[in-house]
Structure formats: structure tokens, C-alpha cells
Coordinates of C-alpha atoms and ligand atoms in Angstrom, one line a residue:
P139 CA 0.0 0.0 0.0
V140 CA 1.1 3.5 -0.8
A141 CA 1.6 6.1 2.0
E142 CA -0.7 9.0 1.5
A143 CA -0.4 12.4 3.1
C144 CA -3.8 13.7 3.8
L145 CA -3.9 16.5 6.3
Y146 CA -0.2 16.9 7.3
S147 CA 2.9 16.1 5.3
Q148 CA 6.7 16.2 5.8
T149 CA 7.0 19.8 4.7
D150 CA 4.9 20.9 7.7
Q151 CA 6.4 21.8 11.0
V152 CA 3.7 19.6 12.7
V153 CA 5.0 16.5 14.4
V154 CA 2.7 13.6 13.4
L155 CA 2.1 11.3 16.4
N156 CA 0.7 7.9 16.4
Y157 CA -0.2 5.1 18.8
D158 CA 3.4 4.0 19.1
S159 CA 4.9 7.4 19.6
I160 CA 2.4 9.5 21.5
N161 CA 3.2 8.3 25.1
S162 CA 7.0 8.3 24.7
Q163 CA 6.9 11.9 23.3
L164 CA 4.4 13.5 25.6
I165 CA 5.2 11.9 28.9
N166 CA 8.1 13.2 30.9
S167 CA 9.3 15.4 28.0
S168 CA 11.5 18.3 28.8
N169 CA 9.4 20.5 26.5
A170 CA 5.7 21.2 26.6
W171 CA 3.5 19.8 23.8
V172 CA 0.3 21.1 22.2
V173 CA -1.5 18.3 20.3
E174 CA -4.4 18.5 17.8
F175 CA -6.5 15.4 18.1
Y176 CA -8.4 15.1 14.8
A177 CA -10.2 12.6 12.6
S178 CA -9.1 12.6 9.0
W179 CA -12.7 12.3 7.7
C180 CA -13.9 15.3 9.7
G181 CA -14.6 18.3 7.4
Y182 CA -13.8 20.9 10.1
C183 CA -10.5 19.2 10.8
K184 CA -9.6 19.5 7.1
Q185 CA -10.5 23.2 7.2
F186 CA -8.5 23.7 10.3
A187 CA -5.3 21.9 9.1
P188 CA -3.9 25.0 7.3
V189 CA -4.3 27.0 10.5
W190 CA -2.5 24.4 12.5
K191 CA 0.3 24.2 9.9
D192 CA 0.6 28.1 9.9
L193 CA 0.8 28.1 13.7
A194 CA 3.5 25.4 13.6
S195 CA 5.6 27.5 11.2
N196 CA 4.8 30.7 13.2
I197 CA 6.2 29.3 16.4
T198 CA 8.9 27.0 15.0
E199 CA 11.5 29.0 16.9
W200 CA 9.8 28.1 20.2
K201 CA 10.5 24.4 19.7
P202 CA 13.0 23.8 22.4
A203 CA 10.2 24.8 24.9
I204 CA 7.1 23.7 23.1
N205 CA 6.4 21.3 20.3
L206 CA 3.3 21.2 18.1
A207 CA 1.8 17.9 17.0
A208 CA -1.2 16.2 15.6
I209 CA -2.7 12.7 15.7
D210 CA -5.3 11.2 13.5
C211 CA -7.8 9.6 15.9
A212 CA -9.7 7.9 13.0
Y213 CA -6.8 5.7 12.1
G214 CA -6.2 2.2 13.4
R215 CA -4.8 1.9 16.9
N216 CA -4.5 5.7 17.3
R217 CA -8.1 5.4 18.3
I218 CA -7.1 3.7 21.5
S219 CA -4.7 6.6 22.3
C220 CA -7.4 9.2 21.7
A221 CA -9.8 7.4 23.9
H222 CA -7.0 7.2 26.5
F223 CA -6.6 10.9 26.4
E224 CA -10.3 11.3 26.7
V225 CA -10.9 13.0 23.4
S226 CA -14.3 12.3 21.8
K227 CA -14.9 15.5 19.6
Y228 CA -12.6 16.6 16.8
P229 CA -10.7 18.7 16.4
T230 CA -9.6 19.0 20.1
M231 CA -6.4 20.7 21.0
K232 CA -4.7 19.7 24.3
F233 CA -1.7 21.2 26.1
F234 CA 0.7 18.9 27.9
Q235 CA 3.0 20.5 30.4
A236 CA 6.7 19.7 30.4
Y237 CA 7.4 16.6 32.5
S238 CA 3.8 15.5 32.3
E239 CA 3.3 12.3 34.2
N240 CA 2.1 9.0 32.9
G241 CA -1.7 9.1 33.0
S242 CA -1.8 12.8 32.3
K243 CA -4.7 13.7 30.1
G244 CA -3.5 17.2 29.1
E245 CA -5.5 20.4 29.4
V246 CA -8.0 21.2 26.7
L247 CA -7.0 24.4 24.9
N248 CA -9.9 26.7 24.8
A249 CA -9.8 26.8 21.0
N250 CA -11.9 25.4 18.1
S251 CA -11.7 25.0 14.4
S252 CA -12.5 28.7 13.9
S253 CA -9.5 29.9 16.1
N254 CA -6.8 31.7 14.2
V255 CA -3.0 31.6 14.6
T256 CA -2.9 34.7 16.9
N257 CA -5.5 33.3 19.3
L258 CA -3.8 30.0 19.4
R259 CA -0.4 31.5 20.0
Q260 CA -1.7 33.5 22.9
L261 CA -3.5 30.5 24.4
I262 CA -0.2 28.6 24.2
I263 CA 1.6 31.3 26.1
D264 CA -1.1 31.3 28.8
Q265 CA -0.6 27.6 29.1
L266 CA 3.2 27.9 29.2
E267 CA 2.8 30.4 32.0
S268 CA 0.6 28.0 34.0
H269 CA 3.6 25.7 34.6
V270 CA 4.1 25.9 38.3
E271 CA 6.8 23.5 39.2
A272 CA 8.4 21.9 36.2
W273 CA 9.1 24.9 34.0
P274 CA 10.5 23.7 30.6
P275 CA 14.3 24.3 30.9
A276 CA 14.5 25.9 27.5
C277 CA 11.7 28.3 28.1
P278 CA 12.9 31.8 29.3
P279 CA 11.0 33.6 32.0
L280 CA 7.8 35.2 30.7
K281 CA 6.7 37.1 33.7
P282 CA 7.2 40.9 33.7
A283 CA 10.4 42.3 35.0
S284 CA 10.3 44.9 37.8
A285 CA 12.4 48.1 37.8
A286 CA 14.2 46.8 40.9
E287 CA 15.1 43.6 39.1
L288 CA 16.4 45.5 36.1
S289 CA 18.7 47.7 38.1
Y290 CA 21.0 44.8 39.0
F291 CA 20.6 42.9 35.8
F292 CA 24.1 43.4 34.4
K293 CA 25.7 42.9 37.8
T294 CA 24.6 39.3 37.7
S295 CA 24.3 38.5 34.0
S296 CA 27.0 38.0 31.4
N297 CA 24.6 38.6 28.5
K298 CA 25.5 41.1 25.9
Y299 CA 22.1 42.6 25.4
L300 CA 19.0 43.1 27.6
V301 CA 15.9 43.9 25.6
L302 CA 12.9 45.4 27.3
V303 CA 9.5 45.4 25.7
F304 CA 7.3 47.9 27.4
E305 CA 3.7 47.1 27.1
E306 CA 0.3 46.9 28.6
A307 CA -0.6 43.9 30.8
S308 CA -3.0 42.5 28.1
S309 CA -0.3 42.6 25.4
Y310 CA 1.4 39.4 24.3
V311 CA 4.2 41.1 22.2
G312 CA 6.9 40.9 24.9
R313 CA 6.3 37.3 25.6
E314 CA 6.2 36.4 21.9
V315 CA 9.4 38.2 21.2
T316 CA 11.0 36.5 24.3
M317 CA 10.0 33.1 22.8
D318 CA 11.0 34.0 19.3
L319 CA 14.6 34.7 20.5
L320 CA 14.9 31.8 22.9
Q321 CA 17.4 30.0 20.6
Y322 CA 19.8 32.9 20.7
E323 CA 22.7 33.4 23.1
N324 CA 23.9 36.8 24.4
I325 CA 20.5 38.2 24.6
V326 CA 17.7 38.3 27.2
V327 CA 14.3 39.7 26.4
R328 CA 11.9 40.7 29.2
R329 CA 8.6 42.4 29.2
V330 CA 8.0 45.4 31.4
L331 CA 4.5 46.6 32.2
N332 CA 3.3 50.1 31.7
S333 CA 2.7 50.3 35.4
E334 CA 6.5 50.6 36.0
E335 CA 6.2 54.4 35.7
A336 CA 9.6 55.0 37.3
L337 CA 11.3 54.0 34.1
G338 CA 9.7 56.9 32.3
V339 CA 8.5 55.1 29.2
T340 CA 5.3 56.4 27.8
H341 CA 4.8 54.6 24.5
F342 CA 3.3 51.0 24.5
P343 CA 4.4 48.8 23.1
S344 CA 8.0 50.0 22.6
C345 CA 11.3 48.2 22.7
Y346 CA 14.5 49.3 24.3
L347 CA 18.0 47.9 24.0
H348 CA 20.5 48.0 26.9
S349 CA 24.1 47.0 26.6
P350 CA 26.4 46.2 29.5
N351 CA 28.3 49.5 28.8
R352 CA 25.1 51.2 29.9
T353 CA 24.2 52.4 26.5
F354 CA 20.5 52.5 26.2
C355 CA 18.4 53.1 23.1
R356 CA 15.0 52.6 21.7
L357 CA 14.7 50.1 18.9
I358 CA 13.6 52.0 15.8
V359 CA 11.1 49.9 13.8
H360 CA 8.6 50.7 11.1
V361 CA 5.8 49.1 13.2
E362 CA 5.8 48.5 16.9
A363 CA 5.0 44.8 16.6
R364 CA 6.4 41.3 17.2
T365 CA 7.9 40.5 13.8
F366 CA 9.5 44.0 13.4
Y367 CA 11.2 43.7 16.8
V368 CA 12.4 40.2 16.1
D369 CA 13.8 41.0 12.7
A370 CA 15.7 44.0 14.1
L371 CA 17.0 42.1 17.1
R372 CA 18.3 39.2 15.1
M373 CA 20.5 41.6 13.2
L374 CA 22.4 42.7 16.3
P375 CA 26.1 42.1 16.2
G376 CA 27.4 39.3 18.4
L377 CA 24.2 37.4 18.6
E378 CA 24.6 33.7 18.4
R379 CA 22.2 31.0 17.7
R380 CA 22.5 28.0 19.9
A381 CA 22.9 24.6 18.3
Y382 CA 19.4 23.1 18.8
E383 CA 19.0 19.4 18.1
P384 CA 15.2 18.7 17.8
S385 CA 14.3 15.6 19.8
V386 CA 11.7 14.7 17.1
S387 CA 11.3 15.9 13.5
P388 CA 8.1 16.5 11.7
A389 CA 7.1 13.1 10.3
P390 CA 5.0 12.4 7.3
E391 CA 1.5 11.1 7.9
K392 CA 2.5 7.5 7.4
N393 CA -0.6 6.2 9.1
T394 CA -3.0 6.7 6.2
T395 CA -2.5 4.0 3.6
A396 CA -4.4 3.8 0.4
E397 CA -6.6 0.8 0.3
E398 CA -7.3 -1.2 -2.8
W399 CA -10.1 0.4 -4.8
R400 CA -13.5 -1.5 -4.8
E401 CA -15.5 -1.0 -7.9
F402 CA -19.1 -0.1 -7.1
N403 CA -22.3 1.1 -8.6
R404 CA -22.8 4.8 -7.7
S405 CA -26.6 4.4 -7.7
R406 CA -26.8 1.7 -5.1
V407 CA -26.5 1.3 -1.3
Y408 CA -24.0 -1.3 0.0
M409 CA -24.4 -3.4 3.1
A410 CA -20.6 -3.2 3.6
D411 CA -20.9 0.6 4.2
L412 CA -23.8 0.1 6.6
E413 CA -22.0 -2.6 8.6
S414 CA -18.8 -0.5 8.7
S415 CA -20.8 2.4 10.0
L416 CA -22.1 0.2 12.8
Y417 CA -18.6 -1.0 13.6
Y418 CA -17.2 2.5 13.6
S419 CA -20.0 4.0 15.6
L420 CA -20.1 1.2 18.2
R421 CA -16.4 0.5 18.6
V422 CA -14.8 3.9 17.9
E423 CA -17.3 6.7 18.6
V424 CA -19.2 5.2 21.5
G425 CA -15.9 3.5 22.6
T426 CA -14.2 6.9 23.4
H427 CA -16.8 7.4 26.2
I428 CA -15.4 5.4 29.1
T429 CA -18.5 6.0 31.2
I430 CA -21.9 6.8 29.7
S431 CA -24.7 8.3 31.7
G432 CA -27.6 10.8 31.6
E433 CA -28.6 12.1 28.2
P434 CA -25.9 10.2 26.3
L435 CA -27.0 6.9 27.8
S436 CA -30.6 7.6 26.8
A437 CA -29.4 8.6 23.3
L438 CA -27.4 5.3 23.0
K439 CA -30.4 3.3 24.1
A440 CA -32.6 5.0 21.5
Y441 CA -30.0 4.5 18.8
I442 CA -29.7 0.7 19.5
T443 CA -33.5 0.5 19.7
V444 CA -34.1 1.9 16.2
L445 CA -31.3 -0.3 14.8
V446 CA -33.0 -3.4 16.3
K447 CA -36.3 -2.3 14.9
Y448 CA -35.4 -1.1 11.5
F449 CA -32.0 -2.1 10.4
P450 CA -32.4 -4.7 7.7
G451 CA -29.2 -6.6 8.7
R452 CA -27.9 -10.1 8.2
P453 CA -29.1 -12.5 11.0
V454 CA -25.7 -12.4 12.8
V455 CA -25.7 -8.6 12.9
M456 CA -29.3 -8.5 14.1
K457 CA -28.3 -11.0 16.8
L458 CA -25.5 -8.7 17.9
L459 CA -27.8 -5.6 18.0
Q460 CA -30.3 -7.6 20.0
S461 CA -27.7 -8.6 22.5
L462 CA -26.6 -5.0 22.9
E463 CA -30.2 -4.0 23.4
S464 CA -30.8 -6.6 26.1
R465 CA -27.6 -5.6 27.8
L466 CA -28.7 -2.0 27.8
K467 CA -32.3 -2.9 28.9
S468 CA -31.0 -4.9 31.8
H469 CA -28.8 -2.1 33.0
D470 CA -30.5 -0.2 35.8
D471 CA -27.6 1.9 37.1
P472 CA -27.4 5.5 36.1
E473 CA -23.9 4.9 34.7
L474 CA -22.8 2.4 32.1
Q475 CA -19.1 1.5 31.6
Y476 CA -18.3 1.1 27.9
T477 CA -16.5 -2.1 28.7
A478 CA -19.9 -3.7 29.3
L479 CA -20.8 -3.1 25.7
E480 CA -17.4 -4.0 24.5
T481 CA -17.8 -7.4 26.2
V482 CA -21.0 -8.0 24.1
L483 CA -19.2 -6.9 20.9
D484 CA -16.1 -9.0 21.6
N485 CA -18.2 -12.1 22.3
E486 CA -19.9 -11.8 19.0
V487 CA -16.5 -11.3 17.2
Q488 CA -15.4 -14.7 18.6
T489 CA -18.2 -16.5 16.8
P490 CA -17.1 -18.1 13.5
D491 CA -19.5 -15.9 11.6
A492 CA -18.3 -12.6 12.9
A493 CA -21.2 -10.1 13.1
L494 CA -19.4 -6.9 12.2
P495 CA -16.2 -6.3 10.2
D496 CA -13.1 -5.8 12.4
V497 CA -12.2 -2.7 10.5
E498 CA -14.2 -0.4 8.2
R499 CA -14.6 -1.5 4.6
W500 CA -16.0 1.4 2.5
V501 CA -17.6 0.7 -0.8
S502 CA -20.0 3.3 -2.0
C503 CA -18.6 5.6 0.7
Q504 CA -15.0 5.1 -0.5
G505 CA -13.1 8.3 -1.1
S506 CA -10.5 9.1 -3.6
K507 CA -8.1 9.5 -0.7
P508 CA -8.3 8.0 2.8
C509 CA -9.3 11.3 4.3
F510 CA -12.4 11.8 2.1
R511 CA -15.9 10.4 2.6
G512 CA -16.0 7.1 4.6
Y513 CA -17.6 7.3 8.0
P514 CA -19.8 10.5 7.7
C515 CA -21.1 9.2 4.3
S516 CA -22.1 6.0 6.0
V517 CA -23.9 7.8 8.9
W518 CA -26.1 9.7 6.5
T519 CA -26.8 6.5 4.5
L520 CA -27.6 4.6 7.7
F521 CA -30.1 7.1 9.0
H522 CA -31.8 7.7 5.6
L523 CA -32.3 3.9 5.4
L524 CA -33.7 3.8 8.9
T525 CA -36.3 6.6 8.2
V526 CA -37.4 4.8 5.1
Q527 CA -37.6 1.5 7.0
A528 CA -39.7 3.0 9.7
A529 CA -42.0 4.5 7.1
H530 CA -42.4 1.0 5.6
S531 CA -42.7 -0.8 8.9
T532 CA -45.6 -3.1 9.7
Y533 CA -45.5 -2.2 13.4
T534 CA -48.9 -1.5 15.0
P535 CA -49.5 1.1 16.2
A536 CA -47.5 2.9 13.5
P537 CA -44.1 4.2 14.7
D538 CA -43.8 7.7 16.0
P539 CA -42.7 9.9 13.0
L540 CA -40.0 11.3 15.2
E541 CA -38.6 8.1 16.6
V542 CA -35.7 7.6 14.1
L543 CA -35.0 11.3 13.8
Q544 CA -34.8 11.8 17.5
A545 CA -32.5 8.8 17.8
M546 CA -30.3 10.3 15.1
R547 CA -30.4 13.7 16.8
G548 CA -29.3 12.1 20.1
Y549 CA -26.6 10.0 18.5
I550 CA -25.1 12.9 16.5
K551 CA -25.3 15.3 19.5
H552 CA -23.6 12.9 21.9
F553 CA -21.4 10.6 19.9
F554 CA -20.7 11.9 16.4
S555 CA -17.1 13.1 16.9
C556 CA -17.1 15.9 14.3
G557 CA -18.0 18.5 17.0
N558 CA -19.0 21.3 14.6
C559 CA -21.0 19.0 12.3
A560 CA -22.9 17.9 15.4
K561 CA -23.6 21.5 16.5
H562 CA -24.8 22.4 13.0
F563 CA -27.1 19.4 12.8
E564 CA -28.4 20.1 16.3
G565 CA -29.2 23.7 15.1
M566 CA -31.3 22.3 12.2
A567 CA -33.0 19.8 14.4
A568 CA -33.9 22.4 17.0
E569 CA -35.4 24.6 14.3
S570 CA -37.8 22.3 12.6
M571 CA -37.6 18.6 13.6
S572 CA -40.5 18.9 16.0
Q573 CA -42.8 19.9 13.0
V574 CA -42.4 16.5 11.4
D575 CA -45.9 15.0 11.7
S576 CA -45.8 11.9 9.5
L577 CA -43.5 9.0 8.6
P578 CA -43.1 10.2 4.9
N579 CA -42.3 13.6 6.2
S580 CA -39.6 12.2 8.5
V581 CA -38.0 10.7 5.3
L582 CA -38.3 14.0 3.5
W583 CA -37.1 16.1 6.5
L584 CA -33.8 14.2 6.6
W585 CA -33.4 14.3 2.8
S586 CA -33.9 18.1 2.7
K587 CA -31.5 18.8 5.7
H588 CA -28.9 16.6 4.1
N589 CA -29.3 18.7 0.9
I590 CA -28.8 21.9 2.9
V591 CA -25.5 20.4 4.2
N592 CA -24.5 19.4 0.6
E593 CA -25.2 22.9 -0.7
R594 CA -23.1 24.5 2.1
L595 CA -20.2 22.1 1.5
A596 CA -20.1 22.2 -2.2
G597 CA -16.6 23.4 -3.2
D598 CA -15.4 23.1 0.4
R599 CA -11.9 21.7 1.3
S600 CA -13.7 18.6 2.7
E601 CA -15.3 17.8 -0.7
D602 CA -13.8 14.8 -2.5
P603 CA -13.0 16.2 -6.0
K604 CA -14.0 12.8 -7.4
F605 CA -17.4 13.0 -5.6
P606 CA -18.6 16.6 -5.9
K607 CA -21.5 17.6 -3.6
V608 CA -24.7 17.9 -5.5
L609 CA -28.3 18.5 -4.6
W610 CA -29.4 14.9 -4.4
P611 CA -30.8 12.9 -6.2
P612 CA -29.3 14.4 -9.3
P613 CA -31.4 14.2 -12.5
D614 CA -29.5 11.2 -13.9
L615 CA -30.6 9.2 -10.8
C616 CA -34.1 10.5 -10.7
P617 CA -35.2 12.6 -13.7
Q618 CA -38.8 12.7 -12.5
C619 CA -37.8 14.2 -9.1
H620 CA -36.9 17.5 -10.9
D621 CA -39.0 20.1 -12.6
E622 CA -38.9 23.8 -13.3
L623 CA -41.4 26.3 -12.1
K624 CA -41.3 29.9 -13.2
G625 CA -37.7 29.6 -14.4
K626 CA -36.6 28.0 -11.1
H627 CA -35.7 24.5 -10.1
D628 CA -38.6 22.7 -8.5
W629 CA -38.4 19.4 -6.5
K630 CA -41.3 17.0 -7.1
M631 CA -41.9 15.8 -3.6
D632 CA -44.0 12.7 -4.4
H633 CA -41.4 11.4 -6.8
I634 CA -38.6 12.1 -4.3
L635 CA -40.4 10.1 -1.7
E636 CA -41.0 7.2 -4.0
F637 CA -37.4 7.3 -5.2
L638 CA -36.0 7.3 -1.6
K639 CA -38.3 4.4 -0.7
V640 CA -36.8 2.3 -3.5
Y641 CA -33.2 3.6 -3.2
F642 CA -33.1 2.7 0.5
S643 CA -35.2 -0.4 0.4
P644 CA -33.6 -3.6 1.8
D645 CA -34.1 -5.4 -1.6
C646 CA -31.9 -2.9 -3.3
I647 CA -29.0 -3.1 -0.9
L648 CA -26.0 -4.8 -2.5
Q649 CA -24.3 -7.4 -0.4
D650 CA -20.9 -7.3 -2.2
Y651 CA -17.6 -7.1 -0.3
L652 CA -19.0 -8.6 2.9
E653 CA -16.4 -11.1 4.0
Ligands
FAD93 P1 -22.5 12.6 1.9 O1 -23.1 13.9 2.0 O2 -21.9 12.0 3.1 O3 -23.7 11.6 1.4 C1 -23.5 10.2 1.4 C2 -24.4 9.6 0.4 O4 -25.8 9.9 0.7 C3 -24.2 10.2 -1.0 O5 -23.2 9.5 -1.7 C4 -25.5 10.0 -1.7 O6 -25.6 8.7 -2.2 C5 -26.5 10.1 -0.5 N1 -27.1 11.4 -0.4 C6 -26.6 12.6 -0.7 N2 -27.5 13.6 -0.4 C7 -28.6 13.0 0.0 C8 -29.8 13.5 0.4 N3 -30.1 14.8 0.4 N4 -30.8 12.6 0.8 C9 -30.5 11.2 0.8 N5 -29.3 10.7 0.4 C10 -28.4 11.6 0.0 N6 -19.1 18.0 7.1 C11 -18.7 19.3 7.2 O7 -17.6 19.6 6.6 N7 -19.5 20.3 7.8 C12 -20.6 20.0 8.4 O8 -21.3 20.8 9.0 C13 -21.1 18.6 8.4 N8 -22.2 18.3 9.0 C14 -22.6 16.9 9.0 C15 -23.7 16.5 9.7 C16 -24.1 15.2 9.8 C17 -25.3 14.8 10.6 C18 -23.3 14.2 9.1 C19 -23.7 12.8 9.2 C20 -22.2 14.6 8.4 C21 -21.8 16.0 8.3 N9 -20.7 16.4 7.6 C22 -20.3 17.7 7.7 C23 -20.0 15.5 6.7 C24 -20.6 15.7 5.2 O9 -22.0 15.9 5.2 C25 -20.3 14.5 4.4 O10 -20.9 13.3 5.0 C26 -18.9 14.2 4.1 O11 -18.3 15.4 3.5 C27 -18.8 13.0 3.0 O12 -19.4 13.4 1.8 P2 -19.9 12.4 0.7 O13 -19.4 12.9 -0.6 O14 -19.5 11.0 1.0 O15 -21.5 12.5 0.7

């Protein structure tokens, strides 16, 4: 198999971690770490990757004190690491102090996929300052210097230059310049707050250079800002760069390997995708929740219930789902340990006719690269299928039109690990799901909301160029679903419903590639 770089590559300054390396790198390290936990299939993670790369290059000089990394939580055994670090929504950024102990879970950085490089840099500085005992040896002091401290600086220091950045308390410039120059010898940078009035400086920020011979001058720069100060200071005569040997180098994303392409019919649903969806949701997504209680536990029960009722699975799969349902029904405690479900899943795997695949096998949800399509595609497919099955069901009394939609809403809210996708879907559900008053309308509600997402994501970085987002079903799949009214496109709802009922009917699901 060929190694494929999806989100991060060798040219980025991001250290790519995996199951084998994450503990040895983060634990007891002499530098701090900030790690992005992401899933390669998550659209928001794809949008965020350029920001993370820019941040890594922007603070590359800070490396002896802090290293920036990423781990793909969707890949293989990395999933176990992400569960260990208690990450269940992506992207999540966590800070690990220098000399973190084994078992440390890191501190969640108060950032999200819409954070920019400046916010993130400042959050990292805040976290660096939160080190109490084990200050990273390569990290210079970041706290403001007092006038008293400065008065005896040259008496105790052999440094050639003392640089003072005068600034307001809320400014980060002084600390950023300090970090930017940490790899240079013969220079010390300190921030001084505007409250130190005795020093007579009145312009903030401003930068002053002191030499041991007591010469003292203001640094003349075009703009009083970080990069201007740093560029000017690096030109000072006699400044020397320390030899810094990085303990780790940015690694290519080895852990995404291209799978053999499976030929498929683009106008059909495949059971392999549906079973892979069940595998991934039950093993990986639910599996990152060590203890499940309250609303998430109710959501999990509702999810398994609709699967047992409406999933048109092979007998072995249905048996597994029924076992999970019985396990959940017999559970009276307010808290459930995931291991209880894992035991049921593991038991079934040990049968000769394993119920679910032991790894995802995408067919109609294959992407042209490993980071495209896959799991989210299968989630949509699964829930469309369930709404259609409920609408067809022979249950008496007829199912509640909201039953499957509410189960989906709960699953997405509590377990779907693309955090922003979940927020967005919850917004749509809160707005109009309660108005769904019939089973056909529940099928159409989900169809129309999925199309809203398709429209929003058309042309987005997360779109697989080989599978462009279209309003679905396109005319070649269902010509009679489309019409034109007063010069505008018009959907023919009756035809759409009929089309969806056939497209997602059990008889039309292809069983290829099931092993
Ligand atoms: P998908 O959109 O995943 O569709 C899968 C298959 O469903 C298609 O191949 C097609 O056969 C069928 N289909 C397409 N449209 C419809 C329809 N209207 N009705 C019925 N069937 C249809 N990604 C983001 O980047 N941002 C988000 O906010 C976001 N929100 C999401 C919310 C949810 C609940 C889910 C499950 C996923 C979300 N995603 C989001 C992921 C995104 O929607 C796609 O799933 C992902 O980009 C993969 O796209 P795809 O090309 O495989 O097609």
C-alpha cells in the first residue's frame, strides 16, 4: 500500500504522532506539547489543518520549549490513544506541560476550528505560564520584570544585550518576542508593564535595548510589533544561535495508507458501508466514552432500539444488535461502563461468523483519498435507510414519525465526533424537527436537511473532488424528481419520496464485499 499524506505532510512543522509514539513523546518530556486530536474524515479538521500548519511555522523558533503535533484519531490503533486521552470530539487541542506524568490527560486548549494563529499562540503562552513546578528548561522567564530587578541585571548576567519590551498587561508582544529569541545566546528579552512608571517610558508597546556598557536606546522599527522587533533584534552584532537538536522531527503522515479500490455502482447502497458504519459508531465513537450516563445513555439506548427495529441486517448482525439492546435494557444503574458493551461486541466477534467487520470497509462511501468520505457518508446513509424502513414498517401502532429522527439527533449530538457537524445538525433539528408530523415527512425532512449540508459544503476543502457535492438525487438518478417552475428548479416531492423508498429499500441493498 502507498503512504498518502492527507492533512499533514513532511514539509509541515507539525509532528505527526501515532499510537506507538504518543506516550513516549508527551510523557516526561523536557518541553511542553500542544497536540491536535483530529479525525481525517472530519470536514472541520480539514478546514483547520492549514491554520495548525501556519501556527507550527509561526512558532517553530519556540520548539525547544514547546512542540506542536497532531494525531489522526480515526486511524487504526491511534483510536485507542485518543480514547486514553479522553478526546471524543474533533478537532480538540490539548496542552501537555513539560514533564507530564504517565496518565496525564492534558489540558483542553480553549480553541476550536475557527480559532486563528494569533488566538492559538496566545493560548499557548497562557498555558506555558501555567507551569508551576516543572518549568521547561528551554523556556525563558515570561513574567514581567520589575524596575528593581532590572537595576542589578548586568551585575549578575554575562549577557551582551538586555531587551525590554514595554507594554500593557494584556499585550502578548513581549512574551512572543521572548519566545522568538529563545534560541539565541547573548540576549535576554523581558517584558515590562506600563505600570512601572519609574522607568519613564510612555509609549506602549515599545522596545529598548540595553548594553552592558550602559548604552540604552529605543529600537527604531517601522511598526511596533512582534515581527518587526524580532527581525531588528536578530541583526544585532554578536548574537549567536544555539545549536538546537530537535528531539523529534516532523514526520509524514504514514498512518494513512491507500486501500485497494473497490469497484461499485454509484446508484446503489451497499451493506458493507452500513456494517462498517455500525462498527465505527459502536467500537470507535461510542468507545471513546469510558462512562456513559444521563442524556448520552438515553441517546445510546434510542440508537440501538431503532437499529434493532429497522436495520435490515444479516441475522448475525441483528443478533448482535439484540444482544446489545438486552444488555442496555438490563442495565439499571445511572452509569454504564463502555467495557460492558465491549464485552458483548467481543463475544460476537469470537463466533465463527463474525457479526461486524473488524475494520471499516467502505464501498459506495469510498473516497479518492483515505481522508475523504468514509464514515460520515455512512452515517447519512444509515439514517436515511432507517427513516425509510420506519415508514415501511408493519408495526402496530405505526411508529412515531420522530422516533428515528430523535434517535439520530441524540446520536449525533452525543457521539458523532465531528464536533461542529454535530452543532450544526443540532441547530437544524432544534429549528424544525418537531414539526415533522408523519413518517413520509420524516424521510423528507432528513433528505432536505442533508441537501442543505450538501449545498453548504459544495466546493469546500472537505469535498472529495471525485465525488462533488450535488443536490441529491441528481437528474441522472431520478429525472422525475426534478422540474422547473417559473424559471426556477422545483423538486417533485411525491417522486422524491418514491425514489427514496426504493433507493433505501432492503431489496436494493447490495451485499458485495461482505467477508
Ligand atoms: P454525503 O453527503 O456523506 O452523502 C452520502 C451519500 O448519501 C451520497 O453519496 C448519496 O448517495 C446520498 N445522499 C446525498 N445527499 C442525500 C440526500 N439529500 N438525501 C439522501 N441521500 C443523500 N461536514 C462538514 O464539513 N461540515 C458539516 O457541518 C457537516 N455536518 C454533518 C452533519 C451530519 C449529521 C453528518 C452525518 C455529516 C456531516 N458532515 C459535515 C459530513 C458531510 O456531510 C459528508 O458526509 C462528508 O463530506 C462526506 O461526503 P460524501 O461525498 O460522502 O457525501
